[in-house]
Coordinates of C-alpha atoms in Angstrom, one line a residue:
Chain A
M1 CA 23.9 33.8 41.6
V2 CA 26.0 31.7 39.1
K3 CA 23.7 28.8 39.5
N4 CA 20.8 31.0 38.7
K5 CA 22.4 32.3 35.6
N6 CA 23.2 28.8 34.5
E7 CA 19.6 27.8 34.9
K8 CA 18.4 30.8 32.9
L9 CA 20.8 29.9 30.1
Q10 CA 19.6 26.3 30.2
K11 CA 16.0 27.4 29.9
Q12 CA 16.9 29.7 27.0
R13 CA 18.6 26.8 25.3
L14 CA 15.6 24.6 25.8
A15 CA 13.2 27.2 24.5
S16 CA 15.3 27.7 21.4
K17 CA 15.4 23.9 20.9
Y18 CA 11.7 23.6 21.1
K19 CA 11.3 26.6 18.7
M20 CA 13.5 24.8 16.2
G21 CA 11.3 21.7 16.7
W22 CA 8.2 23.7 15.7
F23 CA 10.2 25.1 12.7
F24 CA 11.1 21.5 11.6
M25 CA 7.6 20.3 12.0
A26 CA 5.9 23.2 10.2
P27 CA 5.6 21.7 6.7
G28 CA 4.4 18.4 7.8
F29 CA 2.1 20.0 10.4
I30 CA 0.4 22.1 7.7
I31 CA -0.1 19.2 5.2
Q32 CA -1.3 17.0 8.0
A33 CA -3.8 19.7 9.0
I34 CA -5.2 20.1 5.5
F35 CA -5.2 16.5 4.2
G36 CA -5.2 14.6 7.5
W37 CA -7.6 16.2 9.9
F38 CA -9.5 18.8 8.0
P39 CA -11.3 16.1 5.8
L40 CA -12.7 14.7 9.0
V41 CA -14.6 17.9 9.5
V42 CA -15.5 18.3 5.9
V43 CA -16.9 14.9 5.5
F44 CA -19.4 15.4 8.4
V45 CA -20.5 18.7 6.8
I46 CA -21.0 17.2 3.4
A47 CA -22.9 14.2 4.7
F48 CA -25.7 16.5 5.8
Q49 CA -25.9 18.3 2.5
K50 CA -27.4 17.6 -0.8
F51 CA -24.1 18.3 -2.5
Q52 CA -24.0 18.8 -6.2
V53 CA -21.0 19.4 -8.3
I54 CA -22.6 22.3 -10.1
G55 CA -25.2 24.6 -8.5
P56 CA -25.7 25.4 -4.8
S57 CA -25.6 22.7 -2.1
Q58 CA -28.3 22.7 0.6
F59 CA -28.6 21.4 4.1
V60 CA -30.8 18.3 4.2
G61 CA -30.4 16.9 7.7
L62 CA -30.3 13.2 8.0
S63 CA -31.9 12.4 4.7
N64 CA -28.6 11.2 3.2
F65 CA -28.2 8.7 6.0
R66 CA -31.8 7.6 5.6
I67 CA -31.3 7.0 1.9
I68 CA -28.2 5.1 2.5
L69 CA -29.8 2.9 5.2
D70 CA -32.8 2.2 3.0
D71 CA -30.5 1.4 0.0
P72 CA -30.7 -2.4 -0.5
M73 CA -27.1 -2.3 -1.6
T74 CA -25.8 -1.1 1.7
P75 CA -26.2 -4.3 3.7
I76 CA -24.7 -6.2 0.8
V77 CA -21.5 -4.2 0.6
F78 CA -21.0 -4.2 4.3
K79 CA -21.5 -8.0 4.4
N80 CA -19.1 -8.4 1.5
T81 CA -16.5 -6.2 3.2
L82 CA -16.7 -7.9 6.5
F83 CA -16.5 -11.3 4.9
Y84 CA -13.5 -10.2 2.9
T85 CA -11.8 -8.9 6.0
V86 CA -12.3 -11.9 8.1
L87 CA -11.3 -14.4 5.4
S88 CA -8.3 -12.4 4.4
L89 CA -7.0 -12.0 8.0
A90 CA -7.5 -15.7 8.6
L91 CA -5.6 -16.6 5.5
T92 CA -2.9 -14.0 5.2
F93 CA -2.1 -12.5 8.6
I94 CA -0.2 -15.4 10.2
I95 CA 1.7 -16.8 7.2
P96 CA 4.3 -14.0 6.9
I97 CA 5.1 -14.4 10.6
I98 CA 5.6 -18.1 10.3
V99 CA 7.7 -17.7 7.2
A100 CA 9.8 -15.0 8.9
I101 CA 10.4 -17.2 11.9
M102 CA 11.3 -20.2 9.8
L103 CA 13.5 -18.2 7.5
L104 CA 15.8 -17.1 10.3
E105 CA 16.5 -20.7 11.1
M106 CA 18.4 -21.0 7.8
S107 CA 22.1 -20.3 7.3
K108 CA 23.2 -16.8 6.6
A109 CA 23.8 -17.3 2.9
T110 CA 20.4 -19.0 2.5
I111 CA 18.7 -16.1 4.3
R112 CA 20.3 -13.6 1.9
V113 CA 19.1 -15.5 -1.2
M114 CA 15.7 -16.3 0.2
M115 CA 15.0 -12.9 1.4
I116 CA 15.1 -11.6 -2.1
L117 CA 13.0 -14.5 -3.5
W118 CA 10.4 -14.5 -0.8
F119 CA 9.8 -10.8 -0.4
I120 CA 10.3 -9.5 -3.9
P121 CA 7.4 -7.1 -4.3
Y122 CA 4.9 -7.3 -7.1
S123 CA 3.4 -4.1 -8.3
S124 CA -0.2 -4.5 -7.2
M125 CA -1.8 -3.8 -10.6
A126 CA 0.3 -6.2 -12.5
G127 CA -0.3 -8.9 -9.8
L128 CA -4.1 -8.4 -9.9
I129 CA -4.3 -8.5 -13.6
L130 CA -2.1 -11.6 -13.8
W131 CA -4.4 -13.3 -11.2
K132 CA -7.4 -12.4 -13.2
W133 CA -5.8 -14.1 -16.1
F134 CA -5.1 -17.2 -14.0
Y135 CA -8.8 -17.3 -13.1
N136 CA -10.0 -16.9 -16.7
P137 CA -12.6 -19.7 -17.2
F138 CA -11.7 -20.2 -20.8
Y139 CA -8.0 -19.8 -21.2
G140 CA -6.8 -19.5 -17.6
L141 CA -4.1 -21.5 -15.9
F142 CA -6.2 -22.8 -13.0
N143 CA -8.8 -24.4 -15.3
G144 CA -6.0 -25.7 -17.4
I145 CA -4.6 -27.5 -14.4
L146 CA -8.0 -28.9 -13.4
V147 CA -8.6 -30.2 -16.9
S148 CA -5.2 -31.9 -17.2
L149 CA -6.0 -33.6 -13.8
G150 CA -9.2 -34.8 -15.3
L151 CA -11.4 -32.7 -12.9
P152 CA -14.4 -30.5 -13.8
T153 CA -13.6 -26.9 -14.4
L154 CA -14.7 -24.0 -12.2
R155 CA -16.0 -20.6 -13.0
W156 CA -13.8 -18.8 -10.5
L157 CA -14.4 -15.1 -10.5
N158 CA -17.8 -15.7 -12.3
D159 CA -19.0 -17.9 -9.5
P160 CA -20.7 -15.8 -6.8
H161 CA -19.7 -18.3 -4.1
L162 CA -16.0 -18.5 -5.1
A163 CA -15.4 -15.0 -6.2
M164 CA -14.6 -13.5 -2.8
L165 CA -12.1 -16.3 -2.1
C166 CA -10.5 -15.6 -5.5
L167 CA -10.0 -12.0 -4.6
I168 CA -8.1 -12.9 -1.4
L169 CA -5.6 -15.4 -2.8
P170 CA -3.4 -12.8 -4.5
G171 CA -2.8 -11.2 -1.2
L172 CA -1.5 -14.5 0.1
L173 CA 1.3 -14.6 -2.4
M174 CA 2.1 -11.1 -3.5
F175 CA 1.8 -8.4 -0.9
A176 CA 3.1 -10.1 2.3
P177 CA 4.6 -7.7 4.9
G178 CA 7.2 -10.3 5.8
L179 CA 10.0 -7.8 5.5
I180 CA 8.9 -5.9 8.6
Y181 CA 8.7 -9.1 10.7
I182 CA 12.1 -10.3 9.5
A183 CA 13.6 -7.0 10.6
T184 CA 11.9 -7.1 13.9
L185 CA 12.9 -10.7 14.6
Q186 CA 16.5 -9.9 13.7
S187 CA 16.6 -7.2 16.3
I188 CA 15.9 -9.7 19.2
P189 CA 19.2 -10.2 21.0
R190 CA 20.7 -13.7 20.6
E191 CA 21.5 -13.9 24.3
Y192 CA 17.8 -14.4 25.1
Y193 CA 17.7 -17.6 23.1
E194 CA 21.0 -18.8 24.5
A195 CA 19.9 -18.2 28.1
A196 CA 16.6 -20.0 27.4
E197 CA 18.6 -22.9 26.0
L198 CA 20.7 -23.2 29.1
E199 CA 17.5 -23.5 31.0
G200 CA 16.4 -26.3 28.8
A201 CA 13.7 -24.6 26.7
G202 CA 12.7 -26.4 23.6
F203 CA 11.7 -25.1 20.1
W204 CA 8.1 -24.2 20.9
Q205 CA 8.9 -22.9 24.3
K206 CA 11.4 -20.4 22.8
I207 CA 8.8 -19.3 20.2
W208 CA 6.2 -18.9 22.9
S209 CA 8.2 -17.2 25.6
I210 CA 10.7 -15.1 23.6
T211 CA 9.8 -14.7 19.9
L212 CA 6.1 -13.9 20.3
P213 CA 6.3 -11.5 23.2
R214 CA 9.1 -9.6 21.4
I215 CA 7.2 -9.2 18.1
R216 CA 3.9 -8.5 19.8
P217 CA 3.9 -4.7 19.5
I218 CA 4.6 -5.1 15.8
M219 CA 1.9 -7.8 15.4
A220 CA -0.6 -5.5 17.1
M221 CA 0.3 -2.7 14.9
M222 CA 0.2 -4.8 11.7
L223 CA -3.1 -6.3 12.8
I224 CA -4.7 -2.8 13.2
L225 CA -3.3 -1.7 9.8
A226 CA -4.5 -4.9 8.2
V227 CA -8.0 -4.5 9.6
I228 CA -8.1 -0.9 8.4
N229 CA -6.7 -1.8 5.0
N230 CA -8.9 -4.8 4.4
M231 CA -12.0 -3.0 5.5
Q232 CA -11.3 -0.5 2.7
V233 CA -10.6 -3.1 0.0
F234 CA -11.0 -1.4 -3.4
N235 CA -8.4 -2.5 -6.0
Q236 CA -9.1 -6.2 -5.9
P237 CA -12.9 -6.0 -6.7
M238 CA -12.4 -3.0 -9.0
V239 CA -9.8 -4.7 -11.1
M240 CA -10.8 -8.3 -11.0
T241 CA -14.6 -8.4 -10.9
A242 CA -15.9 -4.8 -11.1
G243 CA -18.2 -5.8 -8.2
G244 CA -19.8 -8.7 -9.9
P245 CA -21.0 -11.4 -10.1
A246 CA -24.4 -10.4 -8.8
N247 CA -22.8 -7.8 -6.4
A248 CA -21.0 -10.7 -4.6
T249 CA -17.8 -8.7 -4.5
R250 CA -18.8 -5.1 -4.4
S251 CA -17.0 -3.6 -1.4
V252 CA -18.0 -0.5 0.7
V253 CA -15.3 1.7 -0.6
M254 CA -16.1 0.7 -4.1
Y255 CA -19.7 1.7 -3.5
I256 CA -18.7 5.0 -2.0
W257 CA -16.5 5.7 -5.0
E258 CA -19.3 4.8 -7.4
L259 CA -21.9 6.9 -5.5
A260 CA -19.6 9.9 -5.3
F261 CA -17.7 9.9 -8.6
N262 CA -20.0 8.0 -11.0
S263 CA -23.4 9.1 -9.8
M264 CA -22.1 12.3 -8.3
Y265 CA -24.0 11.8 -5.0
L266 CA -21.2 13.2 -2.9
G267 CA -23.4 13.6 0.1
R268 CA -24.6 10.0 0.1
G269 CA -21.0 8.8 -0.5
A270 CA -19.9 10.9 2.5
S271 CA -22.6 9.5 4.7
L272 CA -21.7 5.9 3.7
A273 CA -18.0 6.7 4.4
I274 CA -19.0 7.9 7.9
L275 CA -20.8 4.6 8.6
L276 CA -17.7 2.7 7.5
F277 CA -15.6 5.0 9.6
F278 CA -17.5 4.2 12.8
L279 CA -17.4 0.5 12.0
I280 CA -13.7 0.6 11.6
M281 CA -13.2 2.7 14.7
I282 CA -15.2 0.1 16.7
L283 CA -13.1 -2.7 15.4
V284 CA -9.8 -0.8 16.1
L285 CA -10.9 0.0 19.7
L286 CA -12.0 -3.5 20.4
Q287 CA -8.6 -4.7 19.1
R288 CA -6.7 -2.2 21.2
K289 CA -8.6 -3.4 24.2
Y290 CA -8.2 -7.1 23.7
F291 CA -4.9 -7.3 21.9
K292 CA -2.6 -5.1 24.0
E293 CA 0.7 -4.0 22.5
D294 CA 2.6 -4.7 25.6
L295 CA 1.8 -7.3 28.2
D296 CA 3.7 -5.4 30.9
K297 CA 1.3 -2.5 30.8
Chain B
M1 CA 19.4 -20.4 13.9
P2 CA 18.1 -18.9 17.2
L3 CA 15.4 -21.5 17.8
I4 CA 17.4 -24.6 16.9
S5 CA 20.7 -24.8 18.7
E6 CA 24.0 -25.7 17.0
V7 CA 24.6 -28.5 19.5
G8 CA 21.4 -30.3 18.8
K9 CA 21.9 -30.4 15.0
R10 CA 23.3 -33.9 15.1
K11 CA 20.1 -35.4 16.4
L12 CA 17.9 -37.0 13.8
K13 CA 14.7 -35.3 14.8
V14 CA 16.2 -31.9 14.7
R15 CA 17.8 -32.5 11.4
L16 CA 14.5 -33.7 10.0
T17 CA 12.7 -30.5 11.1
L18 CA 15.4 -28.4 9.5
I19 CA 15.1 -30.3 6.3
L20 CA 11.3 -29.9 6.4
I21 CA 11.5 -26.2 7.0
T22 CA 14.0 -25.9 4.1
I23 CA 11.7 -27.8 1.7
F24 CA 8.7 -25.7 2.8
L25 CA 10.6 -22.5 2.2
W26 CA 11.8 -23.5 -1.2
I27 CA 8.3 -24.6 -2.3
G28 CA 7.1 -21.2 -1.1
V29 CA 9.8 -19.5 -3.2
I30 CA 8.8 -21.4 -6.3
I31 CA 5.1 -20.6 -5.8
H32 CA 6.0 -17.0 -5.1
L33 CA 8.1 -16.6 -8.2
F34 CA 5.8 -18.5 -10.5
P35 CA 3.7 -15.4 -11.3
V36 CA 6.8 -13.7 -12.7
W37 CA 7.5 -16.6 -14.9
W38 CA 3.8 -16.7 -16.1
M39 CA 3.8 -13.0 -16.9
F40 CA 7.0 -13.3 -18.9
T41 CA 6.0 -16.5 -20.8
T42 CA 2.5 -15.1 -21.6
S43 CA 4.1 -11.9 -22.9
I44 CA 6.3 -13.8 -25.4
K45 CA 3.6 -16.2 -26.6
P46 CA 2.1 -15.5 -30.0
Y47 CA -1.6 -14.5 -30.0
T48 CA -2.9 -18.0 -31.0
E49 CA -0.9 -19.7 -28.2
V50 CA -2.2 -17.2 -25.6
Y51 CA -5.8 -18.1 -26.4
Q52 CA -5.2 -21.9 -26.3
F53 CA -6.7 -24.3 -23.8
P54 CA -5.1 -25.8 -21.8
P55 CA -2.4 -23.2 -21.6
T56 CA 1.2 -24.2 -22.4
L57 CA 3.6 -24.0 -19.5
W58 CA 6.6 -23.4 -21.8
P59 CA 6.0 -21.2 -24.9
R60 CA 6.2 -23.2 -28.1
N61 CA 6.8 -20.4 -30.5
P62 CA 8.4 -17.6 -28.4
T63 CA 8.2 -14.2 -30.1
F64 CA 8.7 -10.7 -29.0
A65 CA 5.9 -9.5 -31.2
S66 CA 3.9 -8.0 -28.4
Y67 CA 6.9 -5.8 -27.4
K68 CA 7.0 -4.3 -30.9
L69 CA 3.2 -4.1 -31.1
I70 CA 2.9 -2.0 -28.0
F71 CA 4.8 0.8 -29.7
W72 CA 2.7 0.5 -32.8
L73 CA -0.6 0.5 -30.8
F74 CA 0.3 3.5 -28.8
K75 CA 1.8 5.5 -31.6
G76 CA 0.1 8.6 -30.2
G77 CA -2.4 11.0 -31.8
R78 CA -5.3 8.7 -31.0
G79 CA -3.5 5.5 -31.5
R80 CA -5.1 2.3 -32.5
L81 CA -6.1 1.3 -28.9
G82 CA -7.9 4.6 -28.5
F83 CA -5.2 6.1 -26.2
L84 CA -3.8 9.5 -27.0
C85 CA -0.1 9.1 -26.1
P86 CA 2.7 6.8 -26.9
I87 CA 3.5 4.3 -24.2
W88 CA 6.5 6.1 -22.7
V89 CA 4.4 9.0 -21.7
Y90 CA 2.5 6.8 -19.3
I91 CA 5.7 5.4 -17.9
K92 CA 7.0 8.9 -17.5
N93 CA 3.8 10.0 -15.7
S94 CA 4.3 7.2 -13.2
F95 CA 7.9 8.3 -12.6
I96 CA 6.9 11.9 -12.1
I97 CA 4.2 10.9 -9.5
S98 CA 6.4 8.4 -7.6
G99 CA 9.5 10.5 -7.8
G100 CA 7.7 13.7 -6.8
T101 CA 6.1 11.9 -3.8
V102 CA 9.5 10.7 -2.7
I103 CA 11.3 14.0 -3.1
I104 CA 8.6 15.9 -1.2
Q105 CA 7.5 13.3 1.4
V106 CA 10.9 12.1 2.6
P107 CA 12.4 15.4 3.8
I108 CA 9.1 16.5 5.3
T109 CA 8.5 13.4 7.3
A110 CA 12.2 13.1 8.3
L111 CA 12.1 16.6 9.9
V112 CA 8.8 15.9 11.6
A113 CA 10.0 12.6 13.0
Y114 CA 13.3 14.2 14.2
A115 CA 11.5 17.0 15.9
L116 CA 9.1 14.6 17.5
S117 CA 11.9 12.5 18.7
K118 CA 14.4 15.1 19.9
L119 CA 13.0 18.6 19.8
T120 CA 9.7 18.6 21.7
S121 CA 9.1 19.4 25.3
P122 CA 7.9 16.3 27.2
R123 CA 4.6 18.1 27.8
S124 CA 3.7 18.6 24.2
S125 CA 5.3 15.5 22.7
R126 CA 2.5 13.2 23.5
I127 CA -0.2 15.3 21.9
L128 CA 2.0 16.1 18.9
F129 CA 2.6 12.4 18.4
L130 CA -1.2 11.8 18.4
Y131 CA -1.6 14.7 16.0
F132 CA 1.0 13.3 13.5
I133 CA 0.3 9.5 13.9
G134 CA -3.4 9.6 14.7
T135 CA -4.5 9.8 11.1
M136 CA -3.0 6.3 10.5
M137 CA -6.0 4.9 12.4
I138 CA -8.5 6.8 10.3
P139 CA -9.6 5.1 7.1
I140 CA -8.4 6.7 3.9
S141 CA -11.9 6.3 2.4
I142 CA -13.3 8.9 4.7
S143 CA -11.0 11.6 3.4
L144 CA -11.6 10.5 -0.2
I145 CA -14.5 12.8 -1.0
P146 CA -13.2 15.8 1.1
N147 CA -9.8 15.6 -0.4
Y148 CA -11.2 15.5 -3.8
L149 CA -13.1 18.7 -3.1
I150 CA -10.1 20.3 -1.5
I151 CA -8.0 19.5 -4.5
R152 CA -10.7 20.8 -6.8
H153 CA -10.3 24.4 -5.7
F154 CA -7.6 24.3 -3.1
P155 CA -8.1 25.0 -0.3
F156 CA -11.9 25.4 -0.3
P157 CA -13.9 22.1 0.0
T158 CA -17.0 23.8 -1.1
N159 CA -18.6 23.4 -4.5
R160 CA -18.1 27.2 -5.1
V161 CA -15.2 29.3 -4.1
P162 CA -16.5 31.7 -1.4
K163 CA -16.4 35.4 -2.2
I164 CA -14.3 37.8 -0.3
P165 CA -16.7 39.6 2.1
F166 CA -18.3 42.8 0.8
T167 CA -17.0 42.2 -2.7
S168 CA -18.0 40.1 -5.6
T169 CA -14.5 38.6 -6.3
P170 CA -13.9 35.1 -5.1
F171 CA -11.0 34.2 -2.9
P172 CA -7.9 33.0 -4.8
S173 CA -8.0 29.3 -5.3
I174 CA -6.1 26.7 -7.3
N175 CA -7.6 23.8 -9.3
F176 CA -5.3 20.9 -9.0
L177 CA -7.5 18.4 -10.8
D178 CA -5.9 16.7 -13.7
T179 CA -2.4 17.8 -12.6
F180 CA 0.3 15.6 -11.0
W181 CA 0.1 17.9 -7.9
A182 CA -3.3 16.5 -7.2
V183 CA -1.6 13.1 -6.5
I184 CA 1.6 14.3 -5.0
I185 CA 0.4 17.0 -2.5
P186 CA -1.9 14.8 -0.4
S187 CA 0.9 12.2 0.0
A188 CA 3.5 14.8 0.8
Y189 CA 3.0 13.7 4.4
S190 CA 2.7 10.1 5.5
A191 CA 2.2 8.9 9.1
F192 CA 3.8 5.6 8.4
S193 CA 7.0 7.2 7.2
V194 CA 7.1 9.3 10.3
L195 CA 6.8 6.1 12.4
L196 CA 9.6 4.5 10.5
F197 CA 11.9 7.5 11.0
K198 CA 11.0 8.0 14.6
G199 CA 11.6 4.4 15.4
F200 CA 15.2 5.0 14.3
F201 CA 15.7 8.5 15.7
D202 CA 14.6 7.3 19.1
T203 CA 17.6 4.9 19.2
I204 CA 20.1 7.7 18.6
P205 CA 21.5 8.6 22.1
D206 CA 20.9 12.2 23.1
E207 CA 24.6 12.6 24.1
I208 CA 25.7 12.7 20.5
I209 CA 23.3 15.6 19.8
N210 CA 24.2 17.4 23.0
A211 CA 27.9 17.1 22.2
A212 CA 27.3 18.7 18.8
R213 CA 25.2 21.4 20.5
L214 CA 28.0 22.3 22.9
D215 CA 30.3 22.6 19.9
G216 CA 27.9 25.4 18.7
A217 CA 26.3 23.5 15.9
S218 CA 22.8 24.7 14.9
E219 CA 19.9 22.3 14.9
L220 CA 19.8 22.2 11.2
T221 CA 23.6 21.5 11.0
I222 CA 23.2 18.7 13.5
F223 CA 20.4 17.2 11.5
R224 CA 22.5 17.4 8.3
R225 CA 25.9 16.5 9.6
V226 CA 25.2 14.1 12.5
I227 CA 21.8 12.5 12.0
L228 CA 21.7 12.1 8.2
P229 CA 24.9 10.0 7.9
L230 CA 23.7 7.8 10.7
S231 CA 20.3 7.1 9.3
R232 CA 21.0 6.1 5.7
P233 CA 19.3 2.7 6.0
T234 CA 16.2 4.3 7.4
F235 CA 16.1 6.8 4.6
A236 CA 16.4 3.8 2.2
V237 CA 13.4 2.2 3.9
V238 CA 11.2 5.3 3.7
I239 CA 12.2 6.0 0.1
Y240 CA 11.3 2.4 -0.7
F241 CA 7.9 2.5 0.9
A242 CA 7.1 5.9 -0.4
F243 CA 8.1 5.0 -3.9
T244 CA 6.3 1.7 -4.1
G245 CA 3.2 3.2 -2.3
A246 CA 3.0 5.9 -4.9
W247 CA 3.8 3.6 -7.8
N248 CA 1.0 1.2 -6.8
S249 CA -1.6 3.8 -5.8
F250 CA -4.7 3.4 -7.9
L251 CA -7.8 4.7 -6.1
W252 CA -6.6 8.3 -5.7
P253 CA -5.1 8.7 -9.3
I254 CA -8.3 7.4 -11.0
T255 CA -10.3 9.8 -8.8
V256 CA -8.4 13.0 -9.6
L257 CA -6.8 12.2 -12.9
R258 CA -9.5 12.0 -15.5
D259 CA -7.3 13.4 -18.3
E260 CA -6.0 10.5 -20.3
T261 CA -2.6 12.1 -21.0
K262 CA -1.9 12.2 -17.2
F263 CA -2.6 8.6 -16.4
P264 CA 0.1 6.6 -14.6
I265 CA 1.0 3.3 -16.2
N266 CA -1.1 1.2 -13.8
V267 CA -4.2 3.1 -14.6
L268 CA -3.5 2.7 -18.3
M269 CA -3.0 -1.0 -17.7
Y270 CA -6.3 -1.3 -15.9
K271 CA -8.1 0.4 -18.9
V272 CA -6.3 -1.7 -21.5
E273 CA -7.0 -4.9 -19.7
R274 CA -10.6 -3.9 -19.3
V275 CA -10.9 -3.3 -23.1
V276 CA -9.1 -6.5 -24.0
S277 CA -10.9 -8.8 -21.6
T278 CA -14.4 -7.5 -22.3
L279 CA -14.0 -7.5 -26.0
S280 CA -16.4 -9.9 -27.5
R281 CA -15.6 -11.9 -30.6
E282 CA -18.4 -10.3 -32.6
T283 CA -17.3 -6.7 -32.0
A284 CA -13.7 -7.8 -32.7
L285 CA -14.6 -9.2 -36.0
T286 CA -17.0 -6.4 -37.1
D287 CA -14.9 -3.4 -36.0
E288 CA -12.3 -2.6 -38.6
N289 CA -9.8 -1.1 -36.1
W290 CA -10.1 -4.1 -33.7
R291 CA -9.8 -6.6 -36.5
E292 CA -6.5 -5.0 -37.4
I293 CA -5.3 -5.1 -33.8
L294 CA -6.2 -8.7 -33.3
Q295 CA -4.7 -9.7 -36.6
A296 CA -1.5 -8.1 -35.6
G297 CA -1.6 -10.4 -32.6
F298 CA -2.4 -8.2 -29.6
G299 CA -4.3 -9.8 -26.7
M300 CA -3.4 -10.8 -23.2
N301 CA 0.2 -11.1 -24.3
G302 CA 0.3 -7.4 -24.7
V303 CA -1.3 -6.7 -21.4
M304 CA 1.2 -9.0 -19.7
M305 CA 4.0 -7.1 -21.4
L306 CA 2.7 -3.9 -19.8
A307 CA 2.6 -5.8 -16.5
I308 CA 6.2 -6.6 -16.8
I309 CA 7.1 -3.0 -17.7
E310 CA 5.1 -1.8 -14.7
S311 CA 6.8 -4.3 -12.3
I312 CA 10.4 -3.5 -13.2
P313 CA 10.9 -0.3 -11.2
V314 CA 9.5 -1.9 -8.1
F315 CA 11.8 -4.9 -8.5
I316 CA 14.8 -2.7 -9.1
M317 CA 14.1 -0.6 -6.1
F318 CA 13.9 -3.7 -3.9
I319 CA 17.1 -5.2 -5.3
I320 CA 19.1 -2.0 -4.9
L321 CA 17.8 -1.2 -1.4
R322 CA 17.5 -4.7 0.1
E323 CA 20.6 -4.6 2.3
E324 CA 19.6 -1.2 3.7
L325 CA 16.0 -2.4 4.1
M326 CA 17.1 -5.0 6.6
K327 CA 19.1 -2.6 8.7
G328 CA 16.6 0.2 8.4
I329 CA 13.3 -1.1 9.7
K330 CA 13.1 -0.2 13.3
L331 CA 9.4 -0.1 14.1
R332 CA 8.2 -0.2 17.7
G333 CA 4.4 -0.3 17.2
F334 CA 2.2 2.7 17.9
K335 CA 4.4 4.1 20.7

């Protein structure tokens, strides 16, 4: 009898706990519903409509998709975006990890100083505009260096072959997510390394068998976020090249933005966004399949 | 320290690797800080020196002219650069947007993360987690157009507000375009912040909370009195990421803020840079207004000065919060 009563009380407590949980979640739940999930429905509705800002919109079936697929610009922007993503991951993904690992080899005092100096964040707009100034073919720093070394000058952002690489370099220096890696590395217990040492593990062995497995979940997460972010590159081409030269740097999101908000073809913009969405989803799924967060699972 | 043992430090090879690592890191620091130096020197160069080739590494005739000029150029009332407001209005706009985002986003995401971590039944927690974190995997660009429409007459993403059935009056709706709410409301919730909070809340042992419950504390009191003091570093991290995220956001503000008096500073900078860099010599010399501006010595030096102003808040946030940042990041991946 007493036991039964206790159980009932416990159940009541649990129920009230869960009710409080819903209460706590409510504001976030609503905003997430409106601005997180609802747009996913809306975008599919708009993509099948001839959507005008003024006047009625009408259902047009697949014609938006047909127009987008026939648009000579579409393959160009997808090619540019994929090229940007691959190049930028190759150049910028590993470096913060290496730096974070190396930084932790320093003495405590050095770490404190270097942390500030290495990871001080630049505001992205200031950084991009500064880099654009670096690349300036007439007054820029880079051509200045080339000239004082007696080398021929380059056209940097005005050269269709170089422009994409130029857009990536700022990311190398300015927006590195090293802070997150440092924090993760610091949370690895020291004992692991000491134990490995007793067993005679060397420098590389320790990295391979302790450090990397430990930061693997974070690496997997950062890789997914990096792919998603890089596939949606917008600021760099918008600020530094405005899509030029000869469309060599126009990205998908930039084209979506131009379609929707400059030409007011919201339906076409939405259908292009859906194509990008599926491409990114495929990349993310492939990644989750081949780059598992946990090796144990 | 963890990879190279203290004992081995006397060996020549080990010592050499350490020295190499140190040199590498310091070179990295110099390369990393060079842009700050370049921003600063460019901003204090006089006009003629800015447009000199090859550029000077050390300004020959440093002057703070561009700092004075910026106030002259943005005097307000259709100032000389063609912008309506004095410069401080744009700085204030940026602070309203970033501050508003922090004030609204941090409590909302903290409560969500706490509830996800401690107050959900095991049955519903997995699905709720997907609900709250799943959007992180969805590209922002797909919600760009829908969110613009939703903001235009909240909450109807149609191009006309639907009418209440059987009447000719439309449903009540709000137009958020060209207001700061248009930028703040969609970022009132952030999956990344929830992930940061949850990573920490998961490490708080349940016993502490249960003990407080037995003492008769309500859930809200527990959150305020027990959890909040424990999680100061995590709050610092989320505040930092929310603030810098909002400060740097560019795509969404240029989409929903078309009214020039509402621009944040980075959008203003984008527009000014565009004007300055595409200005050809001919228009500059024929246009009365521009001739005056150029004679006063405004060029890239002025833009760099704006860049410095824009970078300062982010720098300051980092310096103030850096100790907490180290302690507060407890991410565990998408789990």
